[in-house]
Amino acid sequence: MAAAPDRPAKLQRLEGLRRNCPYLSMSSLQGVLCNIRDNGLPELTDRRSMRPARDAIAMQHTDYGPILQTIAIPNTSGGSTDLEVAHPIAVLAVVTNTCEGWAKLFQETLLRYPSTVDTPWTMVVYSDEVVPGNQLSFHNYRKVWVFYWSFKELGPAVLAMEDAWFCAATQRSDMVRSYRGGVGQLFARILKLAFGGGPHSLHRSGVFLEFPDGTRVRFFATLDVVLQDGGAHKLVFNMKGDSGHKFCMGCRNL
């Protein structure tokens, strides 16, 4: 079958666009072009508008407060350090109401595993240090602690995907070392956002979630899984970690 007469010109224009733009993978560029084709070009296209556009989403208020909240963490010098965290309950409320893909997955999972005060879902919390720079550097000031969470009921196939996990906070490791109690205090403060320390609790009172189709459910969850390697286990819970004889605080000796 002969190619359309204008296809070479179209291919040349596409290749020219790809070469004249900063690097994007072909999948990323395809996503951008398809979005523009389906929804049109946004009125604001400069990079100076991208941060306010992101902040407009991140700072929006929900029934459970703003997504980004600032908590004060006592440090070893007698003062406190402010840290911005993504409130887990507020994040859950927003993505359930606005993200159709997540809402569909969430509703289908709720049909299989209803969430009630007697049968709450299980929250999985993951924490570790990550190094975006040179891991062999003697003074690695870019090393950060990260905290993610999701739900066990989603299943291993879903939890194997990055998009199934929500980031609660990140903080540079050198700043965490200045906290009173270290990373253990930061870990505890993040958990209190979801399970205590305020008027809303996933475990005690539950939270109302509204789906794009208008359906509302009262959702309960409890903390039952903490996912860590030996180093994070040691620093968060002040235990022996890799040199210990227990896999976790609830295990018997080997």
XYZ file of C-alpha atoms in Angstrom:
254
model
C 0.000 0.000 0.000
C 1.478 3.329 -1.067
C 2.166 5.954 1.589
C 0.123 9.143 1.630
C 1.820 11.926 -0.375
C 1.989 14.246 2.641
C 3.311 11.632 5.104
C 7.027 12.472 4.569
C 6.317 16.138 5.342
C 4.384 15.155 8.497
C 7.213 12.906 9.644
C 9.737 15.661 9.040
C 7.682 18.134 11.064
C 7.339 15.669 13.968
C 11.068 14.960 13.966
C 11.828 18.695 13.844
C 9.603 19.260 16.881
C 11.351 16.490 18.812
C 14.818 17.808 17.965
C 14.032 21.447 18.771
C 12.587 20.725 22.241
C 14.486 19.795 25.433
C 14.844 16.057 25.808
C 11.690 14.042 26.369
C 11.294 10.321 25.985
C 9.158 9.319 23.038
C 6.429 8.091 25.398
C 6.410 11.433 27.245
C 6.287 13.423 24.038
C 3.468 11.244 22.730
C 1.508 11.898 25.925
C 2.021 15.664 25.634
C 1.021 15.779 21.970
C -2.036 13.569 22.479
C -3.192 15.736 25.381
C -2.849 18.883 23.261
C -4.698 17.178 20.402
C -7.592 16.178 22.657
C -7.785 19.198 24.981
C -6.133 22.035 23.113
C -3.084 24.109 24.041
C -3.162 25.612 27.588
C -3.316 29.393 27.758
C -0.248 29.455 30.026
C 2.835 27.715 28.642
C 5.833 29.387 30.327
C 7.803 27.637 33.059
C 7.178 30.476 35.536
C 3.497 29.538 35.569
C 4.110 25.848 36.197
C 5.030 26.212 39.850
C 1.932 28.312 40.717
C -0.172 25.797 38.775
C 1.283 22.975 40.860
C 0.819 24.951 44.079
C -2.822 25.641 43.197
C -3.409 21.879 43.308
C -1.158 21.109 46.262
C -2.519 23.943 48.435
C -6.218 23.360 47.794
C -8.407 22.942 50.864
C -10.494 19.867 51.578
C -12.957 18.897 54.295
C -9.903 17.616 56.143
C -7.749 20.697 55.714
C -5.206 21.630 53.033
C -3.189 18.947 51.296
C 0.130 20.535 52.215
C 0.417 21.244 55.919
C 3.333 22.518 57.970
C 4.336 20.704 61.144
C 6.901 21.942 63.665
C 9.379 19.298 64.799
C 11.505 19.933 67.929
C 15.230 19.874 67.249
C 18.272 19.251 69.409
C 19.109 22.955 69.721
C 15.932 23.651 71.708
C 13.939 25.171 68.867
C 11.842 23.612 66.139
C 12.068 22.993 62.411
C 9.122 23.449 60.045
C 8.430 20.704 57.527
C 5.764 20.587 54.826
C 3.943 17.262 54.603
C 1.154 15.970 52.381
C -1.676 15.121 54.781
C -2.646 11.496 54.021
C -6.376 11.965 54.662
C -6.588 15.124 52.542
C -4.644 13.465 49.721
C -6.936 10.429 49.820
C -10.018 12.649 49.700
C -8.756 14.594 46.675
C -7.555 11.665 44.540
C -10.715 9.675 45.264
C -12.861 12.579 44.100
C -10.819 13.743 41.092
C -8.824 10.816 39.702
C -11.170 8.549 37.753
C -8.667 5.711 37.425
C -7.931 5.616 41.149
C -11.614 6.015 42.027
C -12.575 3.045 39.831
C -9.850 0.872 41.352
C -10.808 1.984 44.854
C -14.525 1.276 44.357
C -13.871 -2.157 42.844
C -11.584 -3.055 45.752
C -14.157 -1.832 48.280
C -16.691 -4.244 46.793
C -14.315 -7.134 47.503
C -13.099 -5.831 50.853
C -15.679 -3.523 52.501
C -14.142 -1.017 54.886
C -16.013 -0.759 58.182
C -15.131 0.039 61.772
C -14.953 -3.729 62.419
C -13.097 -4.601 59.206
C -10.819 -1.642 58.445
C -8.375 -1.646 55.554
C -4.664 -2.036 56.229
C -2.373 0.898 55.567
C 1.161 0.054 54.475
C 3.822 2.647 55.318
C 7.218 2.602 53.631
C 10.246 4.653 54.672
C 13.858 4.675 53.575
C 16.767 6.892 52.668
C 17.334 7.574 48.979
C 20.353 9.110 47.291
C 19.608 11.132 44.146
C 23.313 12.038 43.811
C 26.578 10.122 43.913
C 26.136 7.280 46.388
C 29.895 7.002 46.917
C 30.355 10.649 47.865
C 31.914 11.140 51.301
C 29.590 14.040 52.187
C 26.317 13.328 50.427
C 24.128 16.309 51.232
C 21.451 15.232 48.765
C 20.499 12.090 50.699
C 16.868 12.312 51.808
C 14.392 10.358 53.903
C 11.161 9.511 52.067
C 7.817 8.307 53.438
C 5.183 6.593 51.287
C 1.878 4.915 52.062
C -0.742 2.744 50.380
C -3.218 -0.025 51.254
C -2.606 -3.787 51.403
C -6.090 -4.601 50.051
C -5.090 -3.252 46.624
C -3.094 -6.427 46.112
C 0.502 -7.186 45.119
C -0.025 -6.510 41.402
C -1.220 -2.952 42.076
C 1.300 -2.291 44.840
C 4.075 -3.223 42.423
C 3.277 -0.017 40.497
C 4.710 3.320 41.575
C 1.429 5.178 41.021
C -0.233 3.126 43.781
C 1.939 4.808 46.443
C 1.478 8.313 47.846
C 4.349 10.392 49.169
C 3.702 11.876 52.613
C 6.996 13.708 53.151
C 10.628 14.024 52.148
C 13.379 15.578 54.209
C 17.137 15.802 53.824
C 18.982 13.371 56.054
C 21.250 16.046 57.546
C 18.134 17.921 58.691
C 16.577 14.750 60.129
C 19.689 14.180 62.233
C 19.053 17.534 63.916
C 15.597 16.435 65.123
C 15.127 15.437 68.737
C 14.610 11.693 68.431
C 15.837 11.631 64.828
C 13.796 10.028 62.103
C 11.695 8.118 64.663
C 10.011 11.357 65.714
C 9.335 12.317 62.093
C 7.853 8.876 61.409
C 5.566 9.191 64.425
C 4.390 12.690 63.460
C 3.402 11.504 59.987
C 1.424 8.582 61.422
C -0.412 10.914 63.806
C -1.730 12.882 60.839
C -3.656 9.796 59.728
C -4.468 8.090 63.017
C -4.495 10.710 65.756
C -3.528 14.179 66.902
C -6.534 15.850 65.266
C -10.318 15.728 64.816
C -10.119 13.080 62.074
C -8.743 9.570 62.322
C -8.790 6.765 59.775
C -8.993 4.234 62.590
C -11.353 5.743 65.181
C -13.870 7.922 63.319
C -13.237 7.060 59.696
C -13.423 9.609 56.886
C -16.040 10.302 54.216
C -14.811 9.851 50.656
C -16.772 11.043 47.623
C -16.283 9.463 44.189
C -16.687 11.226 40.811
C -20.113 9.611 40.344
C -21.362 11.196 43.588
C -21.173 8.016 45.685
C -19.991 8.572 49.269
C -18.537 6.001 51.630
C -17.235 6.097 55.171
C -13.751 4.653 55.056
C -11.757 3.081 57.891
C -8.140 1.932 57.943
C -5.555 0.915 60.489
C -1.779 0.667 60.444
C -0.618 -2.931 60.265
C 2.359 -3.079 57.881
C 5.610 -1.089 58.019
C 7.870 -1.767 55.044
C 11.565 -1.045 55.706
C 15.049 -2.419 55.244
C 17.302 -3.160 58.211
C 18.861 0.299 58.303
C 15.540 2.131 58.331
C 14.175 -0.339 60.901
C 17.115 0.426 63.156
C 16.883 4.213 62.918
C 13.086 4.551 63.104
C 12.471 2.127 65.970
C 15.889 2.390 67.665
C 16.515 -1.337 67.235
C 19.482 -3.418 66.167
C 18.446 -3.564 62.525
C 20.528 -5.853 60.314
C 22.592 -7.065 63.272
C 19.537 -8.134 65.298
C 18.031 -11.569 65.724
C 14.404 -10.615 64.987
C 12.751 -9.730 61.713
C 10.457 -7.263 63.475
C 9.333 -6.290 66.977
C 6.625 -8.947 66.909
C 8.856 -11.846 65.814
C 10.517 -14.472 67.951
C 14.273 -14.893 67.879
C 15.691 -16.787 64.925
